[in-house]
PDB file of C-alpha atoms in Angstrom:
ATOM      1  CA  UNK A   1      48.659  -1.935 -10.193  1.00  0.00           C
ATOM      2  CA  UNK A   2      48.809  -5.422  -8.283  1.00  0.00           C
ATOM      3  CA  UNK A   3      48.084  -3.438  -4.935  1.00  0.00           C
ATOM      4  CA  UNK A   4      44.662  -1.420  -6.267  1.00  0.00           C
ATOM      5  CA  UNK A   5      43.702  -5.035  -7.470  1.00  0.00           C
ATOM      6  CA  UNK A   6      44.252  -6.513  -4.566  1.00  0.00           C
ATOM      7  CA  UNK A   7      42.482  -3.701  -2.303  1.00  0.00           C
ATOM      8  CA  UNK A   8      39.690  -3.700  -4.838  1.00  0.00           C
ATOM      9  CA  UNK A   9      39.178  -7.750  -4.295  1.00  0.00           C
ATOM     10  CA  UNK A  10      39.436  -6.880  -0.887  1.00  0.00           C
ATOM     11  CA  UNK A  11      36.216  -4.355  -0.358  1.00  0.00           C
ATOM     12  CA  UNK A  12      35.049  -6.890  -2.595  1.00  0.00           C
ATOM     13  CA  UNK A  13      35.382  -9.695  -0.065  1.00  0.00           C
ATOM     14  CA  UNK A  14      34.150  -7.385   2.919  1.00  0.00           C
ATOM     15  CA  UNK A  15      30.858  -6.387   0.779  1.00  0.00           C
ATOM     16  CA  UNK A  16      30.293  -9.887   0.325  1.00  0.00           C
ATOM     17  CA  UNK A  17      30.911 -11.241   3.938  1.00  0.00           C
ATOM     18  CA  UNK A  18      28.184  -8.200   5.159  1.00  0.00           C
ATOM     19  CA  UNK A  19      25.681  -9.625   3.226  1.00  0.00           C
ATOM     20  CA  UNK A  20      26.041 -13.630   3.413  1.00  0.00           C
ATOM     21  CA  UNK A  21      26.180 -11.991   7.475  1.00  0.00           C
ATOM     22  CA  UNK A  22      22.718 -10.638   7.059  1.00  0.00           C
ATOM     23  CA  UNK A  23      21.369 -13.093   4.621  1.00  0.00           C
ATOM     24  CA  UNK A  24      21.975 -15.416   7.754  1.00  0.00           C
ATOM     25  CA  UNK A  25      21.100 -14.113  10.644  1.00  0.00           C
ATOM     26  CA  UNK A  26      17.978 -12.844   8.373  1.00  0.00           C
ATOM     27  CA  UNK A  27      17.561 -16.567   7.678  1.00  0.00           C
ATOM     28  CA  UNK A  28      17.862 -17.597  11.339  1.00  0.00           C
ATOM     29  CA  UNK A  29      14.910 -15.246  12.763  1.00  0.00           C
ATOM     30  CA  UNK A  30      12.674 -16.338   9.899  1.00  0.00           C
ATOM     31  CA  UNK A  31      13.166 -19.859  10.884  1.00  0.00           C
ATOM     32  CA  UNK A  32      13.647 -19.231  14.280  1.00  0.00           C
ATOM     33  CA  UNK A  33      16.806 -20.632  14.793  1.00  0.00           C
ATOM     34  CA  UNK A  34      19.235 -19.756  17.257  1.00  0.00           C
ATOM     35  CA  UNK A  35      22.361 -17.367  16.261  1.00  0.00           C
ATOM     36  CA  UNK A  36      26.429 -17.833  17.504  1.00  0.00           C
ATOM     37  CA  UNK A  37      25.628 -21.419  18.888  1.00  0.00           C
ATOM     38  CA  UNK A  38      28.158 -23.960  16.974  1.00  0.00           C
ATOM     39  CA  UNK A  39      32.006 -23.336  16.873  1.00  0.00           C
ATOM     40  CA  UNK A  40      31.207 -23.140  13.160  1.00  0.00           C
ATOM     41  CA  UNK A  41      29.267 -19.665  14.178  1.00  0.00           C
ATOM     42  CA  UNK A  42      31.643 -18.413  15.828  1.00  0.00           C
ATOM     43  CA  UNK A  43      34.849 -19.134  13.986  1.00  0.00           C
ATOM     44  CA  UNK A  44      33.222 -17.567  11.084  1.00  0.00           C
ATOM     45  CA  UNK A  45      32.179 -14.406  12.567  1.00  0.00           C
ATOM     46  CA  UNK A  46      36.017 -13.886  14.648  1.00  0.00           C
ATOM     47  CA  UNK A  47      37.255 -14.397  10.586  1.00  0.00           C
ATOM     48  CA  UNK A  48      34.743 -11.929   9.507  1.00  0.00           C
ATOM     49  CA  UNK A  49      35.214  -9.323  11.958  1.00  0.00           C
ATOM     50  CA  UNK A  50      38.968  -9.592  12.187  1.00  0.00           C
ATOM     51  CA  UNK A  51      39.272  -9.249   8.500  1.00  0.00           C
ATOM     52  CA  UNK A  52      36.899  -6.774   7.832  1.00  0.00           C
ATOM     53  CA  UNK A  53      38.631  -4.838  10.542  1.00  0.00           C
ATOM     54  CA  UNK A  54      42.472  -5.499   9.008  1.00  0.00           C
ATOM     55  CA  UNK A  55      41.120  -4.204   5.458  1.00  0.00           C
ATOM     56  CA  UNK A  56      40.033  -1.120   6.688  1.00  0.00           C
ATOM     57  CA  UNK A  57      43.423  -1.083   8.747  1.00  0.00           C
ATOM     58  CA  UNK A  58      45.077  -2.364   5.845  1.00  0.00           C
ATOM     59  CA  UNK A  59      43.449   0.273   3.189  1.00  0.00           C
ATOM     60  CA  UNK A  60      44.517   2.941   5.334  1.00  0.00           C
ATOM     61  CA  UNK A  61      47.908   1.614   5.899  1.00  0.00           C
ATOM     62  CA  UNK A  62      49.159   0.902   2.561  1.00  0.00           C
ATOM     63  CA  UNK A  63      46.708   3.252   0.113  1.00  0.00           C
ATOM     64  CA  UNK A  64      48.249   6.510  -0.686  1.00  0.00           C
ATOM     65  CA  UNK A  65      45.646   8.577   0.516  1.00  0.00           C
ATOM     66  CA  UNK A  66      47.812  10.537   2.803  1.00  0.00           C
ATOM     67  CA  UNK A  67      50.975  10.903   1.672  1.00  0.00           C
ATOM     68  CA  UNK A  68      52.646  12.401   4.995  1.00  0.00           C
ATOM     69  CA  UNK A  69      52.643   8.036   6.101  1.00  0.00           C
ATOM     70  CA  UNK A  70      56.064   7.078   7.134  1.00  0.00           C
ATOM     71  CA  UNK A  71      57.247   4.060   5.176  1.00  0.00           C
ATOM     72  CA  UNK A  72      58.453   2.476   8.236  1.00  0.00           C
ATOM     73  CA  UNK A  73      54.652   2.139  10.025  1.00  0.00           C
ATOM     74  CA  UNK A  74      54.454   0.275   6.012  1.00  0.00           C
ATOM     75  CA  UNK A  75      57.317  -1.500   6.577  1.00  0.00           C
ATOM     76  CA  UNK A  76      56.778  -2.944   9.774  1.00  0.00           C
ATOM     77  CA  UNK A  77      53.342  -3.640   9.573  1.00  0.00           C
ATOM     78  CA  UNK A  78      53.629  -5.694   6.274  1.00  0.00           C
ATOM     79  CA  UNK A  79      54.792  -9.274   7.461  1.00  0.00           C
ATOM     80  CA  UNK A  80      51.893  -8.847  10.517  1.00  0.00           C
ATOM     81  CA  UNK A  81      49.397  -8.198   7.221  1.00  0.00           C
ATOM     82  CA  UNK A  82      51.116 -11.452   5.425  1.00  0.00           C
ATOM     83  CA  UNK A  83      50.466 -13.157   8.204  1.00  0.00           C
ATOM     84  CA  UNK A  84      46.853 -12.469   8.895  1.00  0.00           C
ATOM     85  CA  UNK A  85      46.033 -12.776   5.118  1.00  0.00           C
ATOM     86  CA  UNK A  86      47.251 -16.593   5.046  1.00  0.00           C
ATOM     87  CA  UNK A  87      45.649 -16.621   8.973  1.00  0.00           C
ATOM     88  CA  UNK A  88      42.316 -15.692   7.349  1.00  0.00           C
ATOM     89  CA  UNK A  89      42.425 -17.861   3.972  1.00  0.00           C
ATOM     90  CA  UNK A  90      43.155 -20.873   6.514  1.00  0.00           C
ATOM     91  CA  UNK A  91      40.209 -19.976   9.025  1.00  0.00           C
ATOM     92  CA  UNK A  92      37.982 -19.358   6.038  1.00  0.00           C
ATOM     93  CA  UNK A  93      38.440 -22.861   4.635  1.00  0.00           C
ATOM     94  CA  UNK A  94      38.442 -24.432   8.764  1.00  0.00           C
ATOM     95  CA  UNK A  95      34.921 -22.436   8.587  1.00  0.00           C
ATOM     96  CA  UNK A  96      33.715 -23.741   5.462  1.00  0.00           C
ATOM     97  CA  UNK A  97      34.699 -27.425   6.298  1.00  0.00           C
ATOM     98  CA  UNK A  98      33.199 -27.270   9.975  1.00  0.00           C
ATOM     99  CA  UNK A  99      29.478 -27.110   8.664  1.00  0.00           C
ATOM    100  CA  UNK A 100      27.064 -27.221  11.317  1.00  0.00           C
TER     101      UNK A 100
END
């Protein structure tokens, strides 16, 4: 189904953002660079950590795996989860433009 996809490219995304994460600030101490000094630092790691932390939210929220969820806690928290999603697709292209 279209939600399994999208939860699937999702932990996908997460896996990814760990280890480009590590890659840099593995990168940084080999070179040794400074870490979280540029706004481009540190609007990509407020993207990362705040959507890392709503897919875990979100997997819990709208994955079946306990079916005693009331639909409204679903219903309510779906436009905040909208929301955030286009939040984080903007931020993640304002991070990728703001090299450096």
């Amino acid at each position: 189904t279209n939600k399994k996809v999208h939860a699937t490219l999702n932990l996908l995304a997460v896996v990814f953002i760990v280890f480009g994460l590590v890659a840099v600030l593995e990168y940084h101490a080999d070179w040794g660079y400074n870490n979280f000094y540029t706004l481009h630092s540190w609007i990509g790691i407020v993207t990362a950590t705040s959507f890392i932390a709503m897919a875990l939210f979100s997997a819990v929220v709208f994955q079946d795996f306990d079916r005693t969820k009331l639909p409204e806690l679903r219903r309510n928290y779906k436009p905040f989860h909208i929301f955030r999603g286009s939040f984080f697709s903007c931020s993640a292209q304002c991070w990728r433009l703001r090299q450096g």
